[in-house]
CSV table of C-alpha atoms and ligand atoms in Angstrom, one decimal:
chain,number,residue,atom,x,y,z
A,1,UNK,CA,-32.7,46.6,36.3
A,2,UNK,CA,-32.2,42.9,36.9
A,3,UNK,CA,-28.8,41.5,35.7
A,4,UNK,CA,-28.8,39.2,32.7
A,5,UNK,CA,-28.1,36.3,35.0
A,6,UNK,CA,-29.9,35.9,38.3
A,7,UNK,CA,-27.8,34.4,41.1
A,8,UNK,CA,-29.8,32.8,43.9
A,9,UNK,CA,-27.2,30.5,45.4
A,10,UNK,CA,-25.8,32.8,48.1
A,11,UNK,CA,-25.6,30.0,50.6
A,12,UNK,CA,-23.0,28.3,48.4
A,13,UNK,CA,-21.0,31.6,47.9
A,14,UNK,CA,-22.2,35.1,48.0
A,15,UNK,CA,-20.8,37.4,45.3
A,16,UNK,CA,-17.9,39.6,46.5
A,17,UNK,CA,-19.1,42.9,47.9
A,18,UNK,CA,-17.5,45.9,46.2
A,19,UNK,CA,-16.1,47.1,49.6
A,20,UNK,CA,-14.5,43.7,50.1
A,21,UNK,CA,-13.0,43.8,46.6
A,22,UNK,CA,-11.5,47.2,47.3
A,23,UNK,CA,-10.0,46.0,50.5
A,24,UNK,CA,-8.5,42.9,48.9
A,25,UNK,CA,-7.0,44.9,46.0
A,26,UNK,CA,-5.6,47.6,48.3
A,27,UNK,CA,-4.0,45.0,50.6
A,28,UNK,CA,-2.5,43.0,47.7
A,29,UNK,CA,-1.1,46.2,46.2
A,30,UNK,CA,0.4,47.2,49.5
A,31,UNK,CA,2.0,43.8,50.3
A,32,UNK,CA,4.0,43.4,53.4
A,33,UNK,CA,4.3,40.7,56.0
A,34,UNK,CA,2.4,41.5,59.2
A,35,UNK,CA,5.1,39.9,61.3
A,36,UNK,CA,7.8,42.3,60.0
A,37,UNK,CA,8.6,45.3,62.1
A,38,UNK,CA,9.3,47.8,59.3
A,39,UNK,CA,6.8,50.2,57.9
A,40,UNK,CA,5.2,47.9,55.2
A,41,UNK,CA,5.0,45.1,57.8
A,42,UNK,CA,3.3,47.5,60.3
A,43,UNK,CA,0.8,48.5,57.6
A,44,UNK,CA,0.0,44.9,56.9
A,45,UNK,CA,-0.4,44.4,60.6
A,46,UNK,CA,-2.8,47.4,60.8
A,47,UNK,CA,-4.9,45.8,58.1
A,48,UNK,CA,-5.1,42.6,60.0
A,49,UNK,CA,-6.0,44.5,63.2
A,50,UNK,CA,-8.7,46.4,61.5
A,51,UNK,CA,-10.3,43.3,60.0
A,52,UNK,CA,-10.1,41.5,63.3
A,53,UNK,CA,-12.1,44.3,64.9
A,54,UNK,CA,-14.6,44.2,62.1
A,55,UNK,CA,-15.1,40.5,62.3
A,56,UNK,CA,-15.3,40.5,66.1
A,57,UNK,CA,-17.8,43.3,65.8
A,58,UNK,CA,-20.1,41.3,63.7
A,59,UNK,CA,-20.5,38.6,66.4
A,60,UNK,CA,-20.0,40.6,69.6
A,61,UNK,CA,-16.6,39.1,70.3
A,62,UNK,CA,-13.3,40.6,71.4
A,63,UNK,CA,-10.8,41.0,68.6
A,64,UNK,CA,-8.4,38.8,70.6
A,65,UNK,CA,-10.9,36.0,70.4
A,66,UNK,CA,-10.8,35.9,66.5
A,67,UNK,CA,-8.4,33.3,64.9
A,68,UNK,CA,-8.3,33.7,61.2
A,69,UNK,CA,-8.4,30.5,59.2
A,70,UNK,CA,-8.7,29.4,55.5
A,71,UNK,CA,-12.5,29.2,55.9
A,72,UNK,CA,-15.4,27.6,57.7
A,73,UNK,CA,-14.1,24.1,57.1
A,74,UNK,CA,-10.8,24.7,58.8
A,75,UNK,CA,-12.5,26.6,61.6
A,76,UNK,CA,-14.8,23.6,62.3
A,77,UNK,CA,-11.9,21.2,62.2
A,78,UNK,CA,-9.9,23.4,64.6
A,79,UNK,CA,-12.7,23.7,67.1
A,80,UNK,CA,-13.6,20.0,67.1
A,81,UNK,CA,-10.1,18.6,67.4
A,82,UNK,CA,-8.8,17.0,70.6
A,83,UNK,CA,-11.9,16.9,72.8
A,84,UNK,CA,-12.7,13.2,73.4
A,85,UNK,CA,-16.4,12.4,73.4
A,86,UNK,CA,-18.4,14.8,71.2
A,87,UNK,CA,-22.1,15.2,70.4
A,88,UNK,CA,-23.1,16.7,67.0
A,89,UNK,CA,-26.5,17.4,65.4
A,90,UNK,CA,-27.3,15.0,62.6
A,91,UNK,CA,-27.7,18.0,60.1
A,92,UNK,CA,-24.2,19.5,60.5
A,93,UNK,CA,-22.1,20.4,57.5
A,94,UNK,CA,-19.7,17.7,56.3
A,95,UNK,CA,-16.8,19.7,57.7
A,96,UNK,CA,-18.2,19.0,61.2
A,97,UNK,CA,-19.4,15.4,60.6
A,98,UNK,CA,-16.2,14.3,59.0
A,99,UNK,CA,-14.0,16.0,61.6
A,100,UNK,CA,-15.5,13.9,64.3
A,101,UNK,CA,-16.6,10.7,62.6
A,102,UNK,CA,-17.1,8.9,65.9
A,103,UNK,CA,-19.3,11.6,67.4
A,104,UNK,CA,-22.8,10.7,68.5
A,105,UNK,CA,-25.5,12.3,66.3
A,106,UNK,CA,-28.4,14.2,67.8
A,107,UNK,CA,-31.7,13.8,65.8
A,108,UNK,CA,-33.9,16.6,64.5
A,109,UNK,CA,-37.6,16.7,64.1
A,110,UNK,CA,-39.7,17.1,60.9
A,111,UNK,CA,-39.0,20.8,60.8
A,112,UNK,CA,-35.2,20.2,61.2
A,113,UNK,CA,-35.1,21.4,64.8
A,114,UNK,CA,-32.8,19.7,67.3
A,115,UNK,CA,-34.3,17.2,69.7
A,116,UNK,CA,-33.4,18.8,73.0
A,117,UNK,CA,-34.8,15.9,75.0
A,118,UNK,CA,-32.3,13.5,73.4
A,119,UNK,CA,-29.5,16.1,73.9
A,120,UNK,CA,-30.3,16.2,77.6
A,121,UNK,CA,-30.3,12.4,77.9
A,122,UNK,CA,-27.0,12.0,76.1
A,123,UNK,CA,-25.4,14.8,78.2
A,124,UNK,CA,-25.8,12.6,81.2
A,125,UNK,CA,-22.8,10.6,79.9
A,126,UNK,CA,-20.8,13.8,80.2
A,127,UNK,CA,-19.4,14.5,76.7
A,128,UNK,CA,-16.6,17.0,76.4
A,129,UNK,CA,-18.1,19.0,73.6
A,130,UNK,CA,-21.4,19.6,71.8
A,131,UNK,CA,-21.5,21.0,68.3
A,132,UNK,CA,-24.7,22.5,66.9
A,133,UNK,CA,-24.9,24.8,63.9
A,134,UNK,CA,-26.8,28.1,64.2
A,135,UNK,CA,-28.5,27.9,60.8
A,136,UNK,CA,-28.6,25.1,58.4
A,137,UNK,CA,-27.1,25.6,54.9
A,138,UNK,CA,-29.9,23.7,53.1
A,139,UNK,CA,-33.0,24.7,54.9
A,140,UNK,CA,-32.0,27.8,56.7
A,141,UNK,CA,-33.5,26.4,59.9
A,142,UNK,CA,-32.2,28.2,63.0
A,143,UNK,CA,-31.3,26.0,66.0
A,144,UNK,CA,-32.0,26.9,69.7
A,145,UNK,CA,-28.3,27.3,70.4
A,146,UNK,CA,-28.7,29.3,73.6
A,147,UNK,CA,-30.8,26.5,75.0
A,148,UNK,CA,-28.2,23.9,73.9
A,149,UNK,CA,-25.6,25.9,75.8
A,150,UNK,CA,-27.7,26.0,78.9
A,151,UNK,CA,-28.1,22.3,78.9
A,152,UNK,CA,-24.5,21.6,78.0
A,153,UNK,CA,-23.1,23.9,80.6
A,154,UNK,CA,-25.1,22.1,83.3
A,155,UNK,CA,-23.4,18.9,82.2
A,156,UNK,CA,-19.9,20.6,82.1
A,157,UNK,CA,-19.6,20.4,78.2
A,158,UNK,CA,-18.0,22.9,75.9
A,159,UNK,CA,-20.1,24.1,72.9
A,160,UNK,CA,-19.1,24.8,69.3
A,161,UNK,CA,-21.4,26.5,66.9
A,162,UNK,CA,-21.0,26.6,63.2
A,163,UNK,CA,-22.4,30.1,62.4
A,164,UNK,CA,-21.1,30.1,58.8
A,165,UNK,CA,-24.6,30.4,57.3
A,166,UNK,CA,-26.1,32.7,60.0
A,167,UNK,CA,-23.5,35.4,60.2
A,168,UNK,CA,-24.3,38.4,58.1
A,169,UNK,CA,-27.9,37.2,57.6
A,170,UNK,CA,-29.3,37.3,61.2
A,171,UNK,CA,-27.8,38.8,64.4
A,172,UNK,CA,-25.1,36.6,65.9
A,173,UNK,CA,-23.8,37.3,69.4
A,174,UNK,CA,-21.1,35.2,71.0
A,175,UNK,CA,-22.0,36.2,74.5
A,176,UNK,CA,-25.8,36.0,74.0
A,177,UNK,CA,-25.4,32.5,72.6
A,178,UNK,CA,-22.8,31.6,75.3
A,179,UNK,CA,-20.8,29.3,73.0
A,180,UNK,CA,-17.1,28.6,73.4
A,181,UNK,CA,-16.3,28.3,69.7
A,182,UNK,CA,-18.0,30.0,66.7
A,183,UNK,CA,-17.1,29.2,63.1
A,184,UNK,CA,-17.3,31.9,60.4
A,185,UNK,CA,-16.6,32.0,56.6
A,186,UNK,CA,-16.0,35.1,54.6
A,187,UNK,CA,-17.5,33.9,51.3
A,188,UNK,CA,-20.9,33.3,52.7
A,189,UNK,CA,-21.3,37.0,53.5
A,190,UNK,CA,-19.8,38.7,50.5
A,191,UNK,CA,-16.1,38.3,51.3
A,192,UNK,CA,-13.5,36.3,49.3
A,193,UNK,CA,-13.4,32.5,49.3
A,194,UNK,CA,-10.6,30.8,51.2
A,195,UNK,CA,-10.8,32.8,54.4
A,196,UNK,CA,-12.8,32.5,57.6
A,197,UNK,CA,-12.3,32.5,61.4
A,198,UNK,CA,-12.8,30.5,64.5
A,199,UNK,CA,-13.9,32.7,67.3
A,200,UNK,CA,-12.6,31.2,70.5
A,201,UNK,CA,-14.1,32.5,73.8
A,202,UNK,CA,-11.3,33.9,76.0
A,203,UNK,CA,-10.2,31.0,78.3
A,204,UNK,CA,-11.6,28.2,76.1
A,205,UNK,CA,-9.0,25.5,75.3
A,206,UNK,CA,-7.7,25.2,71.7
A,207,UNK,CA,-5.7,22.3,70.4
A,208,UNK,CA,-3.6,23.2,67.4
A,209,UNK,CA,-2.0,20.7,65.2
A,210,UNK,CA,0.2,23.0,63.1
A,211,UNK,CA,3.4,24.5,64.2
A,212,UNK,CA,5.8,26.8,62.5
A,213,UNK,CA,5.1,30.3,63.6
A,214,UNK,CA,3.6,32.4,66.3
A,215,UNK,CA,0.9,34.0,64.1
A,216,UNK,CA,-2.6,34.4,65.5
A,217,UNK,CA,-1.2,34.4,69.0
A,218,UNK,CA,0.3,31.0,68.5
A,219,UNK,CA,-3.1,29.6,67.6
A,220,UNK,CA,-2.6,29.2,63.9
A,221,UNK,CA,0.9,29.0,62.4
A,222,UNK,CA,1.6,30.5,59.0
A,223,UNK,CA,1.7,34.0,57.5
A,224,UNK,CA,-1.8,35.3,57.4
A,225,UNK,CA,-3.8,35.8,54.2
A,226,UNK,CA,-3.7,39.5,54.6
A,227,UNK,CA,-5.7,40.4,51.5
A,228,UNK,CA,-8.4,37.8,52.1
A,229,UNK,CA,-8.7,38.8,55.7
A,230,UNK,CA,-9.0,42.5,54.8
A,231,UNK,CA,-11.8,41.6,52.4
A,232,UNK,CA,-13.4,39.5,55.1
A,233,UNK,CA,-13.3,42.4,57.5
A,234,UNK,CA,-14.9,44.8,55.0
A,235,UNK,CA,-17.6,42.3,54.2
A,236,UNK,CA,-18.3,41.6,57.8
A,237,UNK,CA,-18.8,45.2,58.5
A,238,UNK,CA,-21.0,45.7,55.5
A,239,UNK,CA,-23.2,42.8,56.4
A,240,UNK,CA,-24.0,43.9,60.0
A,241,UNK,CA,-27.6,44.9,59.2
A,242,UNK,CA,-28.3,41.3,58.0
A,243,UNK,CA,-31.0,40.4,55.4
A,244,UNK,CA,-34.7,40.8,55.3
A,245,UNK,CA,-37.3,38.1,54.4
A,246,UNK,CA,-39.3,40.1,51.9
A,247,UNK,CA,-37.9,38.5,48.7
A,248,UNK,CA,-37.9,35.0,50.2
A,249,UNK,CA,-41.5,35.5,51.3
A,250,UNK,CA,-42.5,36.7,47.9
A,251,UNK,CA,-41.1,33.6,46.2
A,252,UNK,CA,-42.5,31.2,48.7
A,253,UNK,CA,-45.9,32.8,48.3
A,254,UNK,CA,-45.7,32.5,44.5
A,255,UNK,CA,-44.4,28.9,44.1
A,256,UNK,CA,-46.6,26.0,45.0
A,257,UNK,CA,-43.9,23.6,46.1
A,258,UNK,CA,-43.5,22.4,49.7
A,259,UNK,CA,-41.1,24.4,51.8
A,260,UNK,CA,-38.9,22.2,54.1
A,261,UNK,CA,-38.5,23.5,57.6
A,262,UNK,CA,-41.4,26.0,57.2
A,263,UNK,CA,-42.6,25.4,60.7
A,264,UNK,CA,-39.3,26.4,62.3
A,265,UNK,CA,-37.5,29.8,62.7
A,266,UNK,CA,-35.5,30.2,59.5
A,267,UNK,CA,-32.9,32.5,57.9
A,268,UNK,CA,-34.5,35.3,56.0
A,269,UNK,CA,-32.8,34.3,52.7
A,270,UNK,CA,-33.2,30.6,52.3
A,271,UNK,CA,-36.0,28.4,50.8
A,272,UNK,CA,-35.6,24.7,50.4
A,273,UNK,CA,-38.5,23.8,48.1
A,274,UNK,CA,-39.8,20.7,46.4
A,275,UNK,CA,-41.3,20.9,42.9
A,276,UNK,CA,-43.6,17.9,42.8
A,277,UNK,CA,-42.6,15.4,40.2
A,278,UNK,CA,-39.5,17.2,38.9
A,279,UNK,CA,-36.0,16.0,39.9
A,280,UNK,CA,-33.8,18.6,41.5
A,281,UNK,CA,-31.0,18.1,38.9
A,282,UNK,CA,-33.5,18.8,36.1
A,283,UNK,CA,-34.7,21.9,37.9
A,284,UNK,CA,-31.2,23.2,38.5
A,285,UNK,CA,-30.2,22.7,34.8
A,286,UNK,CA,-33.4,24.1,33.4
A,287,UNK,CA,-33.2,27.2,35.6
A,288,UNK,CA,-29.6,27.7,34.7
A,289,UNK,CA,-30.6,27.7,31.0
A,290,UNK,CA,-33.2,30.2,31.9
A,291,UNK,CA,-30.6,32.4,33.5
A,292,UNK,CA,-31.2,31.6,37.2
A,293,UNK,CA,-28.7,29.9,39.5
A,294,UNK,CA,-30.0,27.7,42.4
A,295,UNK,CA,-28.7,24.5,43.9
A,296,UNK,CA,-29.8,21.0,44.5
A,297,UNK,CA,-29.1,18.8,47.5
A,298,UNK,CA,-26.3,19.9,49.7
A,299,UNK,CA,-23.2,21.9,48.9
A,300,UNK,CA,-22.1,19.5,46.1
A,301,UNK,CA,-18.4,20.0,46.8
A,302,UNK,CA,-17.5,17.3,44.4
A,303,UNK,CA,-19.7,18.9,41.7
A,304,UNK,CA,-22.2,16.1,41.8
A,305,UNK,CA,-25.5,16.1,43.6
A,306,UNK,CA,-26.2,13.4,46.1
A,307,UNK,CA,-29.3,12.9,48.2
A,308,UNK,CA,-29.6,15.4,51.0
A,309,UNK,CA,-28.6,14.0,54.4
A,310,UNK,CA,-30.3,17.0,56.0
A,311,UNK,CA,-33.7,16.2,54.5
A,312,UNK,CA,-33.3,12.5,55.3
A,313,UNK,CA,-32.6,13.4,58.9
A,314,UNK,CA,-35.8,15.4,58.9
A,315,UNK,CA,-37.7,12.4,57.7
A,316,UNK,CA,-38.6,13.8,54.3
A,317,UNK,CA,-39.5,11.0,52.0
A,318,UNK,CA,-37.2,10.2,49.1
A,319,UNK,CA,-39.6,11.5,46.4
A,320,UNK,CA,-39.9,14.8,48.1
A,321,UNK,CA,-36.1,15.0,48.9
A,322,UNK,CA,-35.2,14.3,45.3
A,323,UNK,CA,-37.3,17.2,44.0
A,324,UNK,CA,-35.9,19.7,46.5
A,325,UNK,CA,-33.9,22.7,45.4
A,326,UNK,CA,-32.3,25.4,47.5
A,327,UNK,CA,-32.9,29.0,46.6
A,328,UNK,CA,-30.8,31.5,48.6
A,329,UNK,CA,-31.0,35.3,48.2
A,330,UNK,CA,-28.3,37.7,49.4
A,331,UNK,CA,-27.1,41.2,49.7
A,332,UNK,CA,-27.5,42.1,46.0
A,333,UNK,CA,-30.7,40.2,45.2
A,334,UNK,CA,-33.5,42.4,43.9
A,335,UNK,CA,-37.2,42.0,43.2
A,336,UNK,CA,-36.7,41.4,39.5
A,337,UNK,CA,-34.5,38.4,40.3
A,338,UNK,CA,-37.3,36.8,42.2
A,339,UNK,CA,-39.7,37.5,39.3
A,340,UNK,CA,-37.3,35.9,36.9
A,341,UNK,CA,-37.1,32.8,39.1
A,342,UNK,CA,-40.9,32.6,39.4
A,343,UNK,CA,-41.4,32.9,35.6
A,344,UNK,CA,-38.7,30.3,34.9
A,345,UNK,CA,-40.0,27.9,37.5
A,346,UNK,CA,-43.5,28.3,36.2
A,347,UNK,CA,-42.4,27.6,32.6
A,348,UNK,CA,-40.5,24.5,33.7
A,349,UNK,CA,-43.4,23.2,35.8
A,350,UNK,CA,-45.9,23.7,33.0
A,351,UNK,CA,-43.6,22.0,30.5
A,352,UNK,CA,-42.7,19.0,32.6
A,353,UNK,CA,-46.1,18.3,34.3
A,354,UNK,CA,-48.4,19.7,31.6
A,355,UNK,CA,-50.2,21.6,34.3
A,356,UNK,CA,-50.4,25.2,35.1
A,357,UNK,CA,-49.6,26.1,38.7
A,358,UNK,CA,-50.8,29.7,38.6
A,359,UNK,CA,-53.4,29.9,41.3
A,360,UNK,CA,-52.0,26.8,43.1
A,361,UNK,CA,-51.0,29.2,45.8
A,362,UNK,CA,-52.0,32.8,46.1
A,363,UNK,CA,-49.3,35.0,44.6
B,401,PLP,N1,-20.4,25.2,57.5
B,401,PLP,C1,-21.5,25.4,56.8
B,401,PLP,C2,-22.8,25.4,57.5
B,401,PLP,C3,-21.4,25.7,55.4
B,401,PLP,O1,-22.6,25.9,54.8
B,401,PLP,C4,-20.2,25.7,54.8
B,401,PLP,C5,-20.1,25.9,53.4
B,401,PLP,O2,-20.8,25.4,52.6
B,401,PLP,C6,-19.0,25.5,55.6
B,401,PLP,C7,-19.2,25.2,56.9
B,401,PLP,C8,-17.7,25.5,55.0
B,401,PLP,O3,-17.2,26.8,54.8
B,401,PLP,P1,-15.9,27.0,53.8
B,401,PLP,O4,-16.5,26.9,52.4
B,401,PLP,O5,-15.5,28.4,54.1
B,401,PLP,O6,-14.9,26.0,54.1
């Protein structure tokens, strides 16, 4: 049975998985400081160690390569700090773009895929670091990161990859990608908010700007968020199988809107879709009233919707961009959720445009 409210905004935050909630509660009840040598301290340390293995296991890393952080934003900031000349893709998350405001931006094509020829050209000037996300938060488009690494390596550059949206949805393998730094966030895969990790390949340099303790092998000072990390570990393990595209495919086949990035490899859970003639904010509010949560524009961290820089970088015209919403499924999405979305979308479209879209695209 579908829930009374359908949540299709997993790329913003995925609901907490029951196993993650259990791990959080258990760790909070147990307490203890993982740096203490007594029994409660050692138990807290054991929770951290377990979670470190679970998170490392999700991305094919060594546990010692995992540095727990307060989330994806901190992981991105940490990875990008102190490198000198940096190249970033134009469609990175704000936490990358604002961490290195002077970085040169690499363009993407109409499908949101990185322009590798421009990357190759700019690599000739020997940047220290290249940062390219694995999957985009708005469109779900998956970048050719292994190819980016091959080109960057040849030019002697390090590579950072924001895998916040990819992890737990598609396979992510640190060694297969070959990157030096990989950012993760627990709340995108069914863990709690406020916890994440930067995976730092053994031997890669890491500049740290906070001092005060030897936690995380001197890479991030401060007593660890044991409960959050325990929840992150449980969610990481539970999301190892990733997601399948069946529900996304069903909704895309049933709605007539244009799907942005449709010509590129994409995450199995994300649709960035324009409803012709209906502003995104109107759609989000109307769908919310109909009991369906989706989002407009980018992450809206300030609570207000601004024009999508990602769609602009893809060359999507303003009229199309203003009508684009993001629908993102997740670990607990069921067929009935998609049916509710389709019905609500259809009712809105008919009401606003006085036209019936059934049959506009084969359902
Ligand atoms: N990177 C990407 C691609 C994201 O989508 C997000 C969250 O929206 C972040 C980084 C930031 O992660 P966090 O919310 O854990 O700081």
